[in-house]
Coordinates of C-alpha atoms in Angstrom, one line a residue:
M74 CA -32.6 -24.0 -2.5
Q75 CA -29.0 -25.5 -1.2
T76 CA -28.8 -27.6 -4.3
V77 CA -29.5 -24.2 -6.5
L78 CA -26.6 -22.3 -4.2
R79 CA -24.4 -25.1 -5.2
A80 CA -24.4 -25.3 -8.4
L81 CA -24.1 -21.5 -8.6
F82 CA -21.0 -21.6 -6.4
L83 CA -19.3 -24.3 -8.3
L84 CA -20.3 -22.4 -11.7
L85 CA -18.4 -19.2 -10.4
G86 CA -15.7 -21.4 -8.6
Y87 CA -14.3 -22.6 -12.1
L88 CA -14.7 -19.3 -14.0
P89 CA -11.2 -18.1 -14.9
L90 CA -10.0 -15.2 -12.4
A91 CA -10.1 -12.7 -15.1
V92 CA -13.6 -13.4 -16.1
L93 CA -14.9 -13.0 -12.3
H94 CA -12.8 -9.7 -12.3
L95 CA -14.3 -8.4 -15.3
L96 CA -17.9 -9.2 -14.2
G97 CA -17.1 -7.6 -10.7
A98 CA -15.6 -4.5 -12.4
A99 CA -19.0 -3.9 -14.3
L100 CA -20.8 -4.6 -11.7
G101 CA -18.8 -1.8 -9.4
R102 CA -19.1 0.5 -12.2
L103 CA -22.9 -0.1 -12.3
L104 CA -23.2 0.8 -8.6
W105 CA -20.6 3.7 -9.2
W106 CA -23.1 5.1 -12.0
L107 CA -26.6 4.5 -10.5
P108 CA -27.8 6.0 -7.2
N109 CA -27.9 3.3 -4.5
G110 CA -27.4 3.0 -1.0
L111 CA -23.5 1.3 -1.2
R112 CA -22.5 4.3 -3.0
R113 CA -23.7 6.8 -0.8
I114 CA -22.4 4.9 2.5
T115 CA -19.0 4.6 0.7
E116 CA -18.7 8.4 0.0
L117 CA -20.0 9.2 3.4
H118 CA -17.2 7.1 5.1
L119 CA -14.6 8.8 2.9
A120 CA -15.7 12.0 3.2
R121 CA -15.5 11.5 7.4
C122 CA -12.8 8.9 7.5
L123 CA -10.3 10.7 5.0
P124 CA -11.2 14.5 5.2
E125 CA -7.7 15.1 4.5
L126 CA -8.1 14.2 0.8
D127 CA -9.7 16.2 -1.9
D128 CA -13.3 15.4 -3.4
A129 CA -11.5 14.3 -6.4
A130 CA -9.0 11.9 -4.6
R131 CA -11.8 10.7 -2.7
S132 CA -14.0 9.8 -5.4
R133 CA -11.4 7.9 -7.1
I134 CA -11.1 5.7 -3.9
A135 CA -15.0 5.4 -4.2
R136 CA -15.1 4.2 -7.1
A137 CA -12.4 1.9 -7.0
S138 CA -13.8 0.5 -3.7
L139 CA -17.0 -0.3 -5.1
I140 CA -15.5 -2.3 -7.8
E141 CA -12.9 -4.3 -5.8
S142 CA -15.9 -4.8 -3.2
A143 CA -17.5 -6.5 -6.4
K144 CA -14.6 -8.2 -7.2
A145 CA -14.4 -9.7 -3.7
V146 CA -17.9 -11.3 -3.6
L147 CA -17.5 -12.8 -7.1
E148 CA -14.1 -14.0 -6.4
A149 CA -15.2 -15.8 -3.1
P150 CA -16.8 -19.0 -4.5
A151 CA -13.6 -19.3 -6.8
I152 CA -11.7 -19.5 -3.6
W153 CA -14.0 -21.8 -2.0
F154 CA -15.1 -24.3 -4.7
G155 CA -12.4 -23.7 -7.2
P156 CA -9.8 -25.9 -8.4
L157 CA -7.4 -26.7 -5.2
G158 CA -4.3 -26.1 -7.8
R159 CA -5.4 -22.9 -9.0
R160 CA -5.8 -21.6 -5.1
Q161 CA -2.4 -23.2 -4.2
H162 CA -0.9 -20.8 -6.9
W163 CA -2.6 -17.9 -5.7
L164 CA -1.3 -18.7 -2.3
A165 CA 2.4 -18.6 -3.2
D166 CA 4.3 -15.3 -1.5
P167 CA 7.3 -17.2 0.2
A168 CA 8.3 -13.9 2.2
A169 CA 5.0 -13.5 3.9
L170 CA 5.0 -17.3 5.0
A171 CA 7.9 -16.8 6.3
T172 CA 7.1 -14.2 8.9
I173 CA 3.9 -16.2 9.7
R174 CA 6.1 -19.1 10.7
A175 CA 8.3 -17.3 12.8
A176 CA 5.4 -16.1 15.1
Q177 CA 4.2 -19.5 14.9
A178 CA 7.8 -20.6 15.9
Q179 CA 7.4 -18.8 19.2
G180 CA 4.8 -21.5 20.4
K181 CA 2.4 -19.1 21.9
G182 CA -0.1 -19.6 18.9
V183 CA -0.6 -16.6 16.5
I184 CA -3.8 -14.4 16.3
L185 CA -4.1 -13.2 12.6
L186 CA -6.5 -10.4 11.8
T187 CA -7.9 -9.6 8.7
P188 CA -9.7 -6.6 7.8
H189 CA -12.7 -6.4 5.3
Q190 CA -10.0 -5.2 2.5
G191 CA -8.7 -6.9 -0.5
A192 CA -9.2 -10.5 -0.7
W193 CA -10.0 -11.4 2.8
E194 CA -11.9 -14.9 2.2
L195 CA -8.0 -16.1 0.8
A196 CA -6.1 -14.7 4.2
S197 CA -7.1 -17.8 6.3
F198 CA -6.0 -20.5 3.5
F199 CA -2.6 -18.8 3.1
C200 CA -1.9 -18.8 6.7
A201 CA -3.1 -22.6 7.3
Q202 CA 0.2 -23.4 5.1
A203 CA 1.8 -22.5 8.3
A204 CA -0.2 -24.3 10.9
P205 CA -3.9 -25.3 11.7
I206 CA -6.3 -21.9 12.0
T207 CA -9.4 -21.8 13.8
V208 CA -11.6 -18.8 12.2
L209 CA -14.2 -16.6 14.0
Y210 CA -17.2 -16.2 11.4
K211 CA -20.9 -14.7 11.7
P212 CA -23.5 -17.4 10.7
Q213 CA -25.7 -16.9 7.8
K214 CA -29.4 -17.4 7.4
G215 CA -30.5 -20.7 5.7
A216 CA -28.7 -22.9 3.0
A217 CA -25.9 -20.2 2.6
D218 CA -24.4 -21.1 5.9
T219 CA -23.8 -24.4 5.0
L220 CA -21.9 -23.6 1.9
I221 CA -19.7 -21.2 3.2
R222 CA -18.5 -23.1 5.9
E223 CA -17.9 -25.9 3.7
G224 CA -16.2 -23.7 1.2
R225 CA -14.1 -21.9 4.1
A226 CA -12.5 -25.1 5.4
R227 CA -12.3 -26.8 2.0
G228 CA -8.9 -28.3 1.2
A229 CA -7.0 -26.9 4.6
P230 CA -6.6 -27.2 8.0
V231 CA -9.2 -24.5 8.6
T232 CA -12.1 -24.8 11.3
P233 CA -14.7 -21.7 11.0
V234 CA -16.7 -21.4 14.6
P235 CA -19.4 -18.9 15.1
T236 CA -19.4 -15.9 16.9
T237 CA -20.8 -17.4 20.1
G238 CA -19.4 -18.3 23.7
A239 CA -18.7 -21.7 22.1
G240 CA -16.9 -20.2 19.4
V241 CA -14.6 -17.9 21.6
K242 CA -13.7 -21.3 23.7
A243 CA -12.9 -22.6 20.5
L244 CA -10.6 -19.9 19.8
L245 CA -8.7 -20.4 23.1
A246 CA -8.3 -23.8 23.1
A247 CA -6.7 -23.4 19.2
L248 CA -4.0 -20.9 21.0
K249 CA -3.6 -23.3 24.0
R250 CA -2.3 -25.9 21.0
G251 CA 0.2 -23.6 19.8
E252 CA -2.2 -23.1 16.9
M253 CA -3.4 -19.8 14.8
V254 CA -6.6 -18.0 15.2
G255 CA -8.4 -15.5 12.5
I256 CA -10.6 -12.6 13.3
L257 CA -12.2 -10.0 11.0
P258 CA -11.4 -6.9 13.6
D259 CA -13.8 -4.5 11.9
H260 CA -17.1 -5.4 11.9
D261 CA -19.8 -4.0 14.0
P262 CA -20.1 -6.9 16.9
P263 CA -23.1 -7.5 18.8
E264 CA -22.7 -5.6 22.2
S265 CA -23.5 -8.9 23.8
S266 CA -20.5 -10.5 22.6
G267 CA -18.1 -7.8 24.9
T268 CA -17.7 -4.3 23.3
V269 CA -16.3 -1.0 24.2
F270 CA -16.2 2.3 21.8
A271 CA -13.2 3.1 20.6
P272 CA -12.0 5.5 17.6
M273 CA -11.5 4.3 14.3
F274 CA -10.4 7.1 11.9
G275 CA -10.9 9.7 15.1
I276 CA -14.7 8.4 15.1
S277 CA -16.2 6.4 18.0
A278 CA -16.8 2.7 16.8
N279 CA -18.6 0.0 18.6
T280 CA -15.2 -2.5 18.7
M281 CA -14.7 -5.9 20.3
D282 CA -12.7 -6.5 22.7
L283 CA -12.0 -10.1 22.2
V284 CA -8.6 -9.8 20.6
T285 CA -7.1 -8.0 23.6
K286 CA -8.5 -10.7 26.0
L287 CA -7.1 -13.3 24.0
A288 CA -3.7 -11.5 23.5
A289 CA -3.4 -10.9 27.2
R290 CA -4.5 -14.5 28.2
S291 CA -2.3 -16.5 25.7
G292 CA 0.8 -14.2 25.3
A293 CA 0.1 -14.8 21.4
P294 CA 1.8 -12.3 18.9
V295 CA -0.8 -10.7 16.9
L296 CA -0.4 -10.0 13.1
L297 CA -2.8 -8.0 10.4
I298 CA -2.8 -9.9 7.1
V299 CA -4.2 -8.2 3.7
A300 CA -4.1 -10.0 0.8
E301 CA -3.7 -7.7 -2.0
R302 CA -5.6 -8.3 -5.1
L303 CA -3.0 -7.7 -8.0
P304 CA -4.3 -5.9 -11.5
A305 CA -4.9 -7.6 -14.5
A306 CA -6.2 -10.8 -12.5
R307 CA -2.5 -11.4 -11.7
G308 CA -3.4 -13.0 -8.5
F309 CA -2.3 -11.6 -4.8
R310 CA -0.1 -10.4 -2.5
F311 CA 0.2 -10.8 1.2
H312 CA 1.0 -7.9 3.5
L313 CA 1.6 -8.6 7.0
W314 CA 2.1 -5.9 10.1
P315 CA 2.8 -7.1 13.4
A316 CA 0.3 -5.3 15.9
P317 CA 1.7 -3.3 18.7
A318 CA 2.5 -4.9 22.1
D319 CA -0.3 -2.6 24.0
I320 CA -3.0 -4.5 22.1
A321 CA -3.1 -6.7 24.7
D322 CA -3.9 -3.9 27.3
A323 CA -7.2 -4.0 28.8
A324 CA -7.5 -0.3 28.8
T325 CA -6.0 0.7 25.5
G326 CA -6.3 -2.7 23.2
P327 CA -9.5 -2.0 21.5
A328 CA -8.0 1.6 20.3
V329 CA -4.6 0.1 19.6
M330 CA -6.4 -2.8 17.0
N331 CA -8.4 0.2 15.5
A332 CA -5.5 2.3 14.8
A333 CA -3.7 -1.0 13.4
V334 CA -6.7 -1.7 11.2
E335 CA -6.2 1.9 9.8
T336 CA -2.6 1.4 8.8
C337 CA -3.8 -1.5 6.8
V338 CA -6.7 0.5 5.3
R339 CA -4.6 3.5 4.3
A340 CA -2.0 1.2 2.4
F341 CA -4.8 0.2 0.1
P342 CA -7.7 2.3 0.3
E343 CA -9.1 1.4 -2.7
Q344 CA -9.7 -2.3 -1.5
Y345 CA -11.4 -1.5 1.4
W346 CA -14.9 -2.3 2.2
W347 CA -15.8 1.4 2.5
S348 CA -19.8 0.5 2.2
Y349 CA -20.0 -1.5 5.3
K350 CA -21.6 0.3 8.3
R351 CA -19.0 0.1 10.4
Y352 CA -20.4 3.2 12.6
R353 CA -24.2 1.7 13.1
R354 CA -24.0 1.6 16.7
R355 CA -23.2 4.9 18.6
P356 CA -22.2 6.1 22.0
P357 CA -25.6 6.8 24.2
G358 CA -27.0 9.9 22.9
E359 CA -25.4 10.2 19.6
P360 CA -27.2 10.7 16.6
D361 CA -27.5 7.8 13.7
F362 CA -24.2 8.1 11.8
Y363 CA -26.2 7.3 8.4
R364 CA -29.1 9.3 8.7
S365 CA -29.5 11.6 5.7
P366 CA -29.6 15.5 6.7

């Protein structure tokens, strides 16, 4: 099975970006035209998270999000296993890199938060141009896990670590060495990992408190990064936002982090992964967010 997956990843990895994005656009349009769970969840999220928009605007974002999400899936093998010289070309953004290097120069390490938006698989490779980075990831089942870990570390000082106690210790060790750590801040973490409910788009969301604890313990600056996917397969542009200082506050930090993620999402709502069940876990007594009426 791993041999078959590797062959598929290599095949996709060496296709031109324009071809991958054309295939992604076709798949995304198919998801928009046909009734399916991904479209239903996307439309539900947009209706509840961005109620200030009219129906036409939300439909436009929903359609674009399905297309961009499909592009993200198909371009991932190209980021992991495609030609390293081509990937390096995609990482050319001197102004954004200078921002990361300035944060790194403080000597406390850097905490980088990458929402599920744009080409999030590219962000760690971009940051690794400034210093080694240890990234937290959720282990996958079967042969895919080995290949994804290999791809996420290929050709750069990037170290993927699992969402376990050992992984958290590796993040702390990296910060103590003055290196960087990368975390996806907008997933629905298991309660056993340390979570609180905090608002995101005005809705209670099961939220990790890990970022708050790391920031408080290390004093490291926290930046949010989004790799915007440019139209017509012209590459990517990197955007950085400094997180507010009170992200390190034990009482308010998770809510501050969610608000910072909102800032990223509102900047490029079409490139956000709206089909992910962010509100799957609910506070005690609240009904299932995704149950059909």
